[in-house]
Amino acid sequence: MASLSLHRTLSSLPLNPQLPNPNPNPRSRSLSPRKTLTLSNAKESERGIEFETGDSFFRRESAVGRDLGVLAAVIHGRNLSRGPRVLDAMCGCGVRALRYLSQAGAGFVWANDAYDGSRGLILSNLAREPRFSPDGERRWVVTHLDANRVLFESYLQRKFFDLVDVDSFGSDSSFLRSSMMALKKGGLLYATSTDGYSSGGHRPQHSLASYGAYVRPMPYSNEVGLRLLIGGALREASALGFHISPLFSYYSYHGPVFRVMFKVDHGMLHENLHYGFISYCHQCGNSQAFPWEKLGQICCPCNNGGVSRSVVVSGPLWTGPLHNADYLTEMLKLAEVWGWAYTKRNGIDLQKLLNQMIDESNPLLPFGYIKLDEVASRAKINSPPVSTMINALQKQGYAATRSHIAPNAIKTNCPMGSCIQIAKELRHAN
Ligand SMILES: C[S@@+](CC[C@H](N)C(=O)[O-])C[C@H]1O[C@@H](n2cnc3c(N)ncnc32)[C@H](O)[C@@H]1O
């Protein structure tokens, strides 16, 4: 009965995106007051695309996240008969919408932002792209509605998207399910969270509210933030009978911002869910992943198999791979062809970032990373250089690479005790 009346309510809303509601009153808890991180009416340029930011929320440092979104959209579009249909659900000044149109060859972009004061700005930014295709079809529309309303209406109208981009403030958890409902089979969801509170582990009630997981402080909390987001998406997907796979997961300390590009497929996975718990032992510095069935048997080797008070557990969250190496390789090739690969933006080299993400996808590498400061403090020595430590670990047969999340950390399958030993030997070798 309740769902019937919800259906009626939504059905009575204006369904045509070409007729935007001029005076919406979005009541979302994620709606924040205006905040601009650039000078008012600043003129900006990204990868040759010019636009203005007015009094919209705009973060220049998110350009890398936008680059990644465009590259992924192009790769996805290769399997489509026409340019991807994109929903930019929280478009700010419209920069993503503009870039999806002009760089990703989107066939149609719906640019939405609850803040109707940005209407003139978005319209003038998108006016750089023709509003109609040569066959007279609309290429873009602008609305000012609550994102969930747009997403549910698209679902009810069966007007599904190839890519839904949700760039929200704080946690994105209240938009994950509706975003998946608005996607075509096998479509992409680009989800963003700026919810650093949840990953830090100091507010477990907060992470429970946002992602249904308790989180404790762990040295690799920023990776935990990505895993929380993916775990939350997996749960929402399962409730719909779908499953997700992360194509890439990107953490940026500007914010901080957690972004994950998901492929959302129909059908539920019953095996290899990669959804479980992770533990970290403050005594020995080792981490483990385990499924819910093993929850009652958490112990740490450093305590001779006994339960240690030093072990903290977080979850449930995603314990599987953060990226799809093949997809990232395609993105890297495209970035090279377009000349985007070697240019630094806000201190970030896109080619280096993509290569690091590809390296992180090595299936031998476990979740998390080890900060070399932690190794140094346990070994009571100065921190060894990252590249020296990686070479030494690889020489000893371990998988080891940098982490794009933490510059002074390594991802490795080497236990903490052996890392300490190797770091000490390095000191003597120098
Ligand atoms: C992080 S900003 C988006 C920035 C933009 N995507 C970019 O790349 O520059 C978040 C935007 O979401 C809008 N917003 C917040 N809550 C919303 C909601 N429930 N529905 C639609 N828009 C919302 C805000 O007005 C704000 O412009």
CSV table of C-alpha atoms and ligand atoms in Angstrom, one decimal:
chain,number,residue,atom,x,y,z
A,1,MET,CA,0.0,0.0,0.0
A,2,ALA,CA,2.8,2.3,1.0
A,3,SER,CA,4.7,1.6,-2.2
A,4,LEU,CA,1.6,2.2,-4.2
A,5,SER,CA,1.1,5.6,-2.7
A,6,LEU,CA,4.8,6.5,-3.2
A,7,HIS,CA,4.4,5.5,-6.8
A,8,ARG,CA,1.3,7.8,-7.2
A,9,THR,CA,3.1,10.7,-5.5
A,10,LEU,CA,6.1,10.3,-7.8
A,11,SER,CA,4.0,9.8,-10.8
A,12,SER,CA,2.2,13.0,-10.2
A,13,LEU,CA,5.4,15.0,-10.3
A,14,PRO,CA,6.5,16.7,-13.5
A,15,LEU,CA,8.1,13.9,-15.5
A,16,ASN,CA,9.6,15.7,-18.4
A,17,PRO,CA,13.1,16.8,-17.7
A,18,GLN,CA,12.6,19.4,-20.4
A,19,LEU,CA,10.1,21.1,-18.0
A,20,PRO,CA,12.3,21.8,-15.0
A,21,ASN,CA,10.6,22.8,-11.8
A,22,PRO,CA,11.5,26.4,-11.4
A,23,ASN,CA,11.0,26.6,-7.7
A,24,PRO,CA,12.0,23.3,-6.0
A,25,ASN,CA,12.3,22.9,-2.3
A,26,PRO,CA,14.7,20.0,-1.9
A,27,ARG,CA,14.6,18.7,1.7
A,28,SER,CA,17.7,16.6,1.7
A,29,ARG,CA,19.9,16.3,4.7
A,30,SER,CA,22.8,16.5,2.4
A,31,LEU,CA,21.9,19.9,1.2
A,32,SER,CA,24.5,22.4,2.4
A,33,PRO,CA,24.6,26.1,2.4
A,34,ARG,CA,26.3,27.8,-0.6
A,35,LYS,CA,30.0,27.5,-0.3
A,36,THR,CA,32.5,28.4,-3.0
A,37,LEU,CA,36.1,27.4,-2.9
A,38,THR,CA,37.1,29.7,-5.7
A,39,LEU,CA,36.8,33.5,-6.3
A,40,SER,CA,33.3,34.6,-7.1
A,41,ASN,CA,32.6,34.4,-10.9
A,42,ALA,CA,36.0,32.9,-11.5
A,43,LYS,CA,36.8,31.7,-15.0
A,44,GLU,CA,38.2,28.2,-15.0
A,45,SER,CA,39.6,25.9,-17.6
A,46,GLU,CA,39.9,22.1,-17.4
A,47,ARG,CA,41.6,20.2,-20.2
A,48,GLY,CA,40.9,23.0,-22.6
A,49,ILE,CA,37.2,23.4,-21.6
A,50,GLU,CA,36.3,26.8,-20.3
A,51,PHE,CA,33.5,27.5,-17.8
A,52,GLU,CA,32.6,29.8,-14.9
A,53,THR,CA,31.9,28.9,-11.3
A,54,GLY,CA,29.8,31.8,-10.1
A,55,ASP,CA,28.7,31.2,-6.5
A,56,SER,CA,28.3,27.5,-7.0
A,57,PHE,CA,30.3,25.0,-5.0
A,58,PHE,CA,33.4,24.3,-7.0
A,59,ARG,CA,36.6,22.5,-5.9
A,60,ARG,CA,39.5,23.0,-8.3
A,61,GLU,CA,41.3,20.0,-6.8
A,62,SER,CA,38.5,17.7,-8.0
A,63,ALA,CA,39.7,18.2,-11.6
A,64,VAL,CA,41.5,14.8,-11.4
A,65,GLY,CA,38.3,13.1,-10.2
A,66,ARG,CA,36.5,14.7,-13.2
A,67,ASP,CA,39.3,13.6,-15.6
A,68,LEU,CA,38.9,10.0,-14.3
A,69,GLY,CA,35.1,10.2,-14.8
A,70,VAL,CA,35.5,11.4,-18.4
A,71,LEU,CA,38.0,8.7,-19.3
A,72,ALA,CA,35.9,5.9,-17.8
A,73,ALA,CA,32.8,7.2,-19.6
A,74,VAL,CA,34.6,7.1,-22.9
A,75,ILE,CA,35.7,3.5,-22.4
A,76,HIS,CA,32.2,2.5,-21.4
A,77,GLY,CA,30.8,4.4,-24.4
A,78,ARG,CA,32.8,2.2,-26.8
A,79,ASN,CA,30.3,-0.6,-26.2
A,80,LEU,CA,27.3,1.5,-26.8
A,81,SER,CA,25.6,2.2,-30.2
A,82,ARG,CA,25.4,5.9,-29.4
A,83,GLY,CA,27.0,8.4,-26.9
A,84,PRO,CA,26.3,7.5,-23.3
A,85,ARG,CA,23.2,9.0,-21.5
A,86,VAL,CA,24.6,10.7,-18.4
A,87,LEU,CA,22.9,12.0,-15.3
A,88,ASP,CA,25.0,14.5,-13.4
A,89,ALA,CA,22.8,14.5,-10.3
A,90,MET,CA,24.6,17.2,-8.3
A,91,CYS,CA,26.2,19.3,-11.0
A,92,GLY,CA,27.3,22.4,-9.1
A,93,CYS,CA,28.3,24.9,-11.9
A,94,GLY,CA,27.8,22.1,-14.5
A,95,VAL,CA,31.5,21.5,-15.2
A,96,ARG,CA,31.1,17.7,-15.3
A,97,ALA,CA,28.0,17.8,-17.5
A,98,LEU,CA,30.0,20.0,-19.9
A,99,ARG,CA,32.9,17.7,-19.9
A,100,TYR,CA,30.8,14.6,-20.4
A,101,LEU,CA,29.2,16.3,-23.4
A,102,SER,CA,32.3,17.7,-25.0
A,103,GLN,CA,35.0,15.2,-24.0
A,104,ALA,CA,33.2,11.9,-23.4
A,105,GLY,CA,30.9,12.3,-26.4
A,106,ALA,CA,27.7,11.9,-24.3
A,107,GLY,CA,24.6,11.6,-26.4
A,108,PHE,CA,22.4,13.2,-23.6
A,109,VAL,CA,23.3,14.8,-20.3
A,110,TRP,CA,20.8,15.7,-17.6
A,111,ALA,CA,22.4,18.3,-15.3
A,112,ASN,CA,20.7,18.7,-12.0
A,113,ASP,CA,21.5,20.6,-8.9
A,114,ALA,CA,19.1,21.4,-6.0
A,115,TYR,CA,20.3,25.0,-5.8
A,116,ASP,CA,18.2,26.9,-8.3
A,117,GLY,CA,20.3,30.1,-7.9
A,118,SER,CA,22.9,28.4,-10.2
A,119,ARG,CA,20.5,28.1,-13.1
A,120,GLY,CA,21.8,31.0,-15.2
A,121,LEU,CA,25.4,29.8,-14.6
A,122,ILE,CA,24.8,26.2,-15.6
A,123,LEU,CA,22.8,27.2,-18.7
A,124,SER,CA,25.6,29.6,-19.8
A,125,ASN,CA,28.3,27.0,-19.2
A,126,LEU,CA,26.4,24.3,-21.1
A,127,ALA,CA,25.6,26.7,-23.9
A,128,ARG,CA,29.1,26.0,-25.1
A,129,GLU,CA,27.7,22.7,-26.4
A,130,PRO,CA,24.8,22.7,-28.9
A,131,ARG,CA,21.5,22.0,-27.1
A,132,PHE,CA,20.2,19.8,-30.0
A,133,SER,CA,21.8,17.1,-32.0
A,134,PRO,CA,21.7,17.3,-35.9
A,135,ASP,CA,18.6,15.0,-35.8
A,136,GLY,CA,16.8,17.5,-33.5
A,137,GLU,CA,17.1,15.5,-30.2
A,138,ARG,CA,17.9,17.4,-27.0
A,139,ARG,CA,21.5,16.9,-25.9
A,140,TRP,CA,21.2,18.4,-22.5
A,141,VAL,CA,18.7,19.6,-19.9
A,142,VAL,CA,19.0,21.5,-16.6
A,143,THR,CA,16.8,21.0,-13.6
A,144,HIS,CA,16.9,22.0,-9.9
A,145,LEU,CA,15.4,19.1,-8.0
A,146,ASP,CA,16.4,16.9,-5.2
A,147,ALA,CA,18.7,14.3,-6.7
A,148,ASN,CA,16.6,11.4,-5.4
A,149,ARG,CA,13.5,12.8,-7.1
A,150,VAL,CA,15.3,12.9,-10.5
A,151,LEU,CA,16.7,9.4,-9.9
A,152,PHE,CA,13.3,7.9,-8.9
A,153,GLU,CA,11.5,9.7,-11.7
A,154,SER,CA,14.0,8.3,-14.3
A,155,TYR,CA,13.4,4.9,-12.9
A,156,LEU,CA,9.6,5.2,-13.0
A,157,GLN,CA,9.7,6.6,-16.6
A,158,ARG,CA,12.1,3.7,-17.6
A,159,LYS,CA,14.5,6.4,-18.9
A,160,PHE,CA,17.6,4.7,-17.7
A,161,PHE,CA,21.2,6.1,-17.8
A,162,ASP,CA,24.5,4.7,-18.9
A,163,LEU,CA,26.3,6.7,-16.2
A,164,VAL,CA,25.0,8.4,-13.1
A,165,ASP,CA,27.4,10.8,-11.4
A,166,VAL,CA,26.6,11.6,-7.7
A,167,ASP,CA,29.0,14.2,-6.3
A,168,SER,CA,27.5,14.7,-2.9
A,169,PHE,CA,28.5,16.5,0.3
A,170,GLY,CA,29.3,14.1,3.1
A,171,SER,CA,28.0,10.6,2.7
A,172,ASP,CA,26.5,9.5,-0.5
A,173,SER,CA,24.6,6.6,1.1
A,174,SER,CA,21.2,8.1,0.7
A,175,PHE,CA,21.6,8.2,-3.1
A,176,LEU,CA,23.2,4.9,-3.8
A,177,ARG,CA,20.1,2.8,-4.2
A,178,SER,CA,18.1,5.3,-6.3
A,179,SER,CA,21.2,5.8,-8.5
A,180,MET,CA,21.4,2.1,-9.2
A,181,MET,CA,17.7,2.0,-10.0
A,182,ALA,CA,18.2,4.8,-12.6
A,183,LEU,CA,21.0,2.9,-14.4
A,184,LYS,CA,20.8,0.7,-17.4
A,185,LYS,CA,22.0,-2.9,-17.0
A,186,GLY,CA,25.8,-2.9,-16.8
A,187,GLY,CA,25.8,0.9,-16.3
A,188,LEU,CA,28.3,3.0,-14.4
A,189,LEU,CA,27.8,4.7,-11.1
A,190,TYR,CA,30.4,7.3,-10.1
A,191,ALA,CA,29.9,7.8,-6.4
A,192,THR,CA,31.6,10.4,-4.2
A,193,SER,CA,31.7,10.7,-0.4
A,194,THR,CA,33.5,13.4,1.6
A,195,ASP,CA,32.6,11.6,4.8
A,196,GLY,CA,36.0,11.4,6.5
A,197,TYR,CA,34.4,11.0,9.9
A,198,SER,CA,33.2,7.5,9.1
A,199,SER,CA,36.6,6.2,8.0
A,200,GLY,CA,38.6,7.6,10.9
A,201,GLY,CA,37.1,5.1,13.4
A,202,HIS,CA,36.5,7.6,16.1
A,203,ARG,CA,32.8,7.8,15.5
A,204,PRO,CA,31.6,4.2,14.9
A,205,GLN,CA,28.0,5.4,15.3
A,206,HIS,CA,28.5,7.7,12.4
A,207,SER,CA,29.9,5.0,10.1
A,208,LEU,CA,27.0,2.7,11.2
A,209,ALA,CA,24.5,5.4,10.3
A,210,SER,CA,26.1,6.1,6.9
A,211,TYR,CA,27.3,2.7,5.8
A,212,GLY,CA,26.0,0.1,8.2
A,213,ALA,CA,29.5,-0.7,9.5
A,214,TYR,CA,31.3,-0.2,12.7
A,215,VAL,CA,34.8,1.2,12.1
A,216,ARG,CA,37.7,1.4,14.5
A,217,PRO,CA,40.9,3.5,14.1
A,218,MET,CA,43.3,1.7,11.8
A,219,PRO,CA,46.5,3.0,10.2
A,220,TYR,CA,45.0,2.8,6.7
A,221,SER,CA,41.8,4.6,7.5
A,222,ASN,CA,41.6,6.3,4.1
A,223,GLU,CA,41.5,3.0,2.3
A,224,VAL,CA,38.9,1.9,4.9
A,225,GLY,CA,36.9,5.0,3.7
A,226,LEU,CA,36.9,3.6,0.1
A,227,ARG,CA,36.0,0.1,1.4
A,228,LEU,CA,33.1,1.5,3.4
A,229,LEU,CA,31.7,3.2,0.4
A,230,ILE,CA,32.0,0.1,-1.8
A,231,GLY,CA,30.6,-2.1,1.0
A,232,GLY,CA,27.6,0.3,1.3
A,233,ALA,CA,27.1,0.1,-2.5
A,234,LEU,CA,27.3,-3.7,-2.5
A,235,ARG,CA,24.6,-3.9,0.2
A,236,GLU,CA,22.3,-1.5,-1.7
A,237,ALA,CA,22.9,-3.4,-4.9
A,238,SER,CA,22.1,-6.7,-3.2
A,239,ALA,CA,18.8,-5.3,-1.9
A,240,LEU,CA,17.9,-4.7,-5.6
A,241,GLY,CA,19.1,-8.1,-6.8
A,242,PHE,CA,22.1,-6.4,-8.5
A,243,HIS,CA,25.8,-6.7,-8.0
A,244,ILE,CA,28.7,-4.2,-8.3
A,245,SER,CA,32.3,-4.2,-9.2
A,246,PRO,CA,34.6,-1.3,-8.6
A,247,LEU,CA,36.4,-0.1,-11.8
A,248,PHE,CA,38.6,2.3,-9.8
A,249,SER,CA,38.7,3.7,-6.3
A,250,TYR,CA,40.3,7.1,-5.8
A,251,TYR,CA,41.1,8.8,-2.6
A,252,SER,CA,42.1,12.5,-2.6
A,253,TYR,CA,43.3,14.3,0.5
A,254,HIS,CA,41.7,17.5,-0.8
A,255,GLY,CA,38.5,17.3,1.2
A,256,PRO,CA,39.2,14.4,1.8
A,257,VAL,CA,37.2,12.9,-1.1
A,258,PHE,CA,36.5,9.2,-1.7
A,259,ARG,CA,35.4,8.4,-5.2
A,260,VAL,CA,34.5,5.0,-6.7
A,261,MET,CA,33.4,4.2,-10.2
A,262,PHE,CA,31.2,1.1,-10.1
A,263,LYS,CA,29.9,-1.1,-12.8
A,264,VAL,CA,26.4,-2.2,-11.8
A,265,ASP,CA,25.1,-5.5,-13.2
A,266,HIS,CA,21.8,-7.2,-12.7
A,267,GLY,CA,21.7,-10.5,-10.7
A,268,MET,CA,22.9,-11.1,-7.2
A,269,LEU,CA,26.2,-12.7,-6.4
A,270,HIS,CA,26.0,-15.5,-3.8
A,271,GLU,CA,29.7,-16.3,-3.8
A,272,ASN,CA,32.9,-14.2,-3.8
A,273,LEU,CA,31.1,-11.4,-2.2
A,274,HIS,CA,34.2,-9.8,-0.8
A,275,TYR,CA,32.1,-8.5,2.0
A,276,GLY,CA,33.4,-9.1,5.5
A,277,PHE,CA,35.5,-7.8,8.4
A,278,ILE,CA,39.1,-6.6,8.8
A,279,SER,CA,41.2,-6.6,11.9
A,280,TYR,CA,44.3,-4.7,12.9
A,281,CYS,CA,46.5,-5.7,15.8
A,282,HIS,CA,48.0,-2.7,17.6
A,283,GLN,CA,50.5,-5.1,19.2
A,284,CYS,CA,52.1,-6.6,16.1
A,285,GLY,CA,50.9,-4.3,13.4
A,286,ASN,CA,49.4,-7.1,11.2
A,287,SER,CA,46.0,-7.1,9.6
A,288,GLN,CA,43.6,-9.8,8.5
A,289,ALA,CA,40.4,-10.1,6.6
A,290,PHE,CA,37.7,-12.6,7.5
A,291,PRO,CA,34.1,-13.5,6.7
A,292,TRP,CA,31.3,-13.1,9.1
A,293,GLU,CA,31.3,-16.9,9.9
A,294,LYS,CA,34.7,-16.4,11.6
A,295,LEU,CA,33.6,-13.5,13.7
A,296,GLY,CA,33.8,-15.5,16.9
A,297,GLN,CA,37.3,-16.7,16.2
A,298,ILE,CA,39.3,-13.5,15.8
A,299,CYS,CA,42.7,-14.0,17.1
A,300,CYS,CA,46.1,-12.7,16.1
A,301,PRO,CA,49.2,-14.9,15.5
A,302,CYS,CA,51.2,-12.6,17.8
A,303,ASN,CA,49.1,-13.8,20.7
A,304,ASN,CA,49.7,-17.5,20.0
A,305,GLY,CA,46.3,-17.8,18.5
A,306,GLY,CA,44.6,-16.3,21.6
A,307,VAL,CA,42.2,-13.4,21.6
A,308,SER,CA,44.2,-10.2,21.9
A,309,ARG,CA,42.9,-7.0,23.5
A,310,SER,CA,45.1,-5.2,20.9
A,311,VAL,CA,43.0,-6.4,18.0
A,312,VAL,CA,40.4,-4.0,16.6
A,313,VAL,CA,37.8,-5.0,14.1
A,314,SER,CA,35.9,-3.0,11.4
A,315,GLY,CA,33.1,-4.0,9.2
A,316,PRO,CA,31.3,-5.3,7.4
A,317,LEU,CA,32.9,-3.6,4.4
A,318,TRP,CA,34.4,-4.5,1.0
A,319,THR,CA,37.5,-6.7,1.3
A,320,GLY,CA,38.0,-7.3,-2.4
A,321,PRO,CA,40.0,-5.5,-5.1
A,322,LEU,CA,39.7,-1.7,-5.3
A,323,HIS,CA,40.2,-1.5,-9.1
A,324,ASN,CA,39.9,-3.3,-12.4
A,325,ALA,CA,43.4,-3.3,-13.9
A,326,ASP,CA,42.1,-3.9,-17.5
A,327,TYR,CA,39.7,-0.9,-17.3
A,328,LEU,CA,42.4,1.3,-15.8
A,329,THR,CA,44.9,0.3,-18.5
A,330,GLU,CA,42.3,1.4,-21.2
A,331,MET,CA,41.9,4.7,-19.3
A,332,LEU,CA,45.7,5.2,-19.2
A,333,LYS,CA,46.1,4.5,-22.9
A,334,LEU,CA,43.4,7.0,-23.7
A,335,ALA,CA,44.9,9.6,-21.3
A,336,GLU,CA,48.2,9.1,-23.2
A,337,VAL,CA,46.6,9.5,-26.6
A,338,TRP,CA,44.8,12.7,-25.5
A,339,GLY,CA,48.0,14.1,-24.0
A,340,TRP,CA,46.5,14.1,-20.5
A,341,ALA,CA,48.9,11.6,-19.0
A,342,TYR,CA,52.0,13.5,-18.2
A,343,THR,CA,50.5,16.8,-17.2
A,344,LYS,CA,50.4,17.6,-13.5
A,345,ARG,CA,47.2,19.0,-12.1
A,346,ASN,CA,47.2,20.2,-8.5
A,347,GLY,CA,50.5,18.4,-8.0
A,348,ILE,CA,49.0,15.1,-9.3
A,349,ASP,CA,50.5,13.4,-12.4
A,350,LEU,CA,47.6,11.4,-14.0
A,351,GLN,CA,49.9,8.9,-15.6
A,352,LYS,CA,51.6,8.2,-12.3
A,353,LEU,CA,48.2,8.0,-10.5
A,354,LEU,CA,46.8,5.5,-13.0
A,355,ASN,CA,50.0,3.4,-13.0
A,356,GLN,CA,49.9,3.3,-9.2
A,357,MET,CA,46.3,2.2,-9.2
A,358,ILE,CA,47.2,-0.5,-11.8
A,359,ASP,CA,50.0,-1.7,-9.5
A,360,GLU,CA,47.7,-1.7,-6.5
A,361,SER,CA,45.5,-4.2,-8.4
A,362,ASN,CA,48.0,-7.0,-8.1
A,363,PRO,CA,45.9,-9.9,-6.8
A,364,LEU,CA,48.8,-10.9,-4.4
A,365,LEU,CA,48.4,-7.7,-2.5
A,366,PRO,CA,46.1,-7.7,0.5
A,367,PHE,CA,43.9,-4.8,1.6
A,368,GLY,CA,45.4,-1.9,3.5
A,369,TYR,CA,48.8,-0.4,3.4
A,370,ILE,CA,51.7,-0.2,5.8
A,371,LYS,CA,53.0,3.3,6.7
A,372,LEU,CA,56.8,3.4,6.7
A,373,ASP,CA,56.6,5.6,9.8
A,374,GLU,CA,55.0,2.8,11.7
A,375,VAL,CA,57.7,0.3,10.5
A,376,ALA,CA,60.4,2.9,11.6
A,377,SER,CA,58.9,3.4,15.0
A,378,ARG,CA,58.5,-0.3,15.7
A,379,ALA,CA,62.1,-0.9,14.4
A,380,LYS,CA,63.3,2.2,16.3
A,381,ILE,CA,65.1,3.5,13.2
A,382,ASN,CA,64.6,6.3,10.7
A,383,SER,CA,62.0,5.7,8.0
A,384,PRO,CA,63.6,4.0,4.9
A,385,PRO,CA,62.8,5.6,1.5
A,386,VAL,CA,59.7,4.1,0.0
A,387,SER,CA,61.4,3.0,-3.3
A,388,THR,CA,64.3,1.4,-1.4
A,389,MET,CA,61.9,-0.5,0.8
A,390,ILE,CA,59.8,-1.7,-2.1
A,391,ASN,CA,62.9,-2.9,-4.0
A,392,ALA,CA,64.1,-4.8,-0.9
A,393,LEU,CA,60.8,-6.4,-0.4
A,394,GLN,CA,60.5,-7.5,-4.0
A,395,LYS,CA,64.1,-8.9,-3.9
A,396,GLN,CA,62.9,-11.1,-1.0
A,397,GLY,CA,60.0,-12.3,-3.1
A,398,TYR,CA,57.2,-10.3,-1.7
A,399,ALA,CA,54.7,-8.3,-3.7
A,400,ALA,CA,55.1,-4.6,-2.9
A,401,THR,CA,54.0,-1.3,-4.4
A,402,ARG,CA,53.2,2.3,-3.5
A,403,SER,CA,49.7,3.3,-2.5
A,404,HIS,CA,48.1,6.2,-4.3
A,405,ILE,CA,46.4,6.9,-1.0
A,406,ALA,CA,49.4,7.5,1.3
A,407,PRO,CA,52.7,8.8,-0.2
A,408,ASN,CA,54.8,7.3,2.6
A,409,ALA,CA,53.2,3.9,2.6
A,410,ILE,CA,53.5,0.6,0.8
A,411,LYS,CA,51.1,-2.1,-0.1
A,412,THR,CA,52.7,-5.5,0.5
A,413,ASN,CA,52.0,-9.1,1.4
A,414,CYS,CA,55.0,-9.0,3.7
A,415,PRO,CA,54.0,-9.3,7.5
A,416,MET,CA,55.0,-6.4,9.7
A,417,GLY,CA,57.7,-8.5,11.5
A,418,SER,CA,59.5,-9.1,8.3
A,419,CYS,CA,59.1,-5.5,7.2
A,420,ILE,CA,60.8,-4.4,10.4
A,421,GLN,CA,63.6,-6.9,9.8
A,422,ILE,CA,64.1,-5.8,6.2
A,423,ALA,CA,64.1,-2.1,7.2
A,424,LYS,CA,66.7,-2.8,9.8
A,425,GLU,CA,68.9,-4.6,7.3
A,426,LEU,CA,68.6,-1.7,4.9
A,427,ARG,CA,69.9,0.6,7.6
A,428,HIS,CA,73.0,-1.6,8.0
A,429,ALA,CA,73.5,-1.8,4.2
A,430,ASN,CA,73.7,2.0,3.9
B,1,LIG,C1,30.2,18.8,-4.3
B,1,LIG,S1,29.1,19.9,-5.0
B,1,LIG,C2,29.1,19.4,-6.7
B,1,LIG,C3,30.3,19.8,-7.5
B,1,LIG,C4,30.3,19.5,-8.9
B,1,LIG,N1,29.8,18.2,-9.2
B,1,LIG,C5,31.7,19.7,-9.5
B,1,LIG,O1,32.3,18.7,-10.0
B,1,LIG,O2,32.1,20.9,-9.5
B,1,LIG,C6,27.6,19.2,-4.5
B,1,LIG,C7,26.4,19.9,-5.1
B,1,LIG,O3,25.2,19.1,-4.7
B,1,LIG,C8,24.1,20.0,-4.6
B,1,LIG,N2,23.2,19.3,-3.7
B,1,LIG,C9,23.3,19.0,-2.4
B,1,LIG,N3,22.3,18.2,-2.0
B,1,LIG,C10,21.5,17.9,-3.1
B,1,LIG,C11,20.4,17.1,-3.4
B,1,LIG,N4,19.8,16.5,-2.4
B,1,LIG,N5,19.9,17.1,-4.6
B,1,LIG,C12,20.5,17.7,-5.7
B,1,LIG,N6,21.6,18.5,-5.5
B,1,LIG,C13,22.1,18.6,-4.2
B,1,LIG,C14,24.7,21.3,-4.0
B,1,LIG,O4,23.9,22.4,-4.3
B,1,LIG,C15,26.1,21.3,-4.6
B,1,LIG,O5,26.1,22.1,-5.8
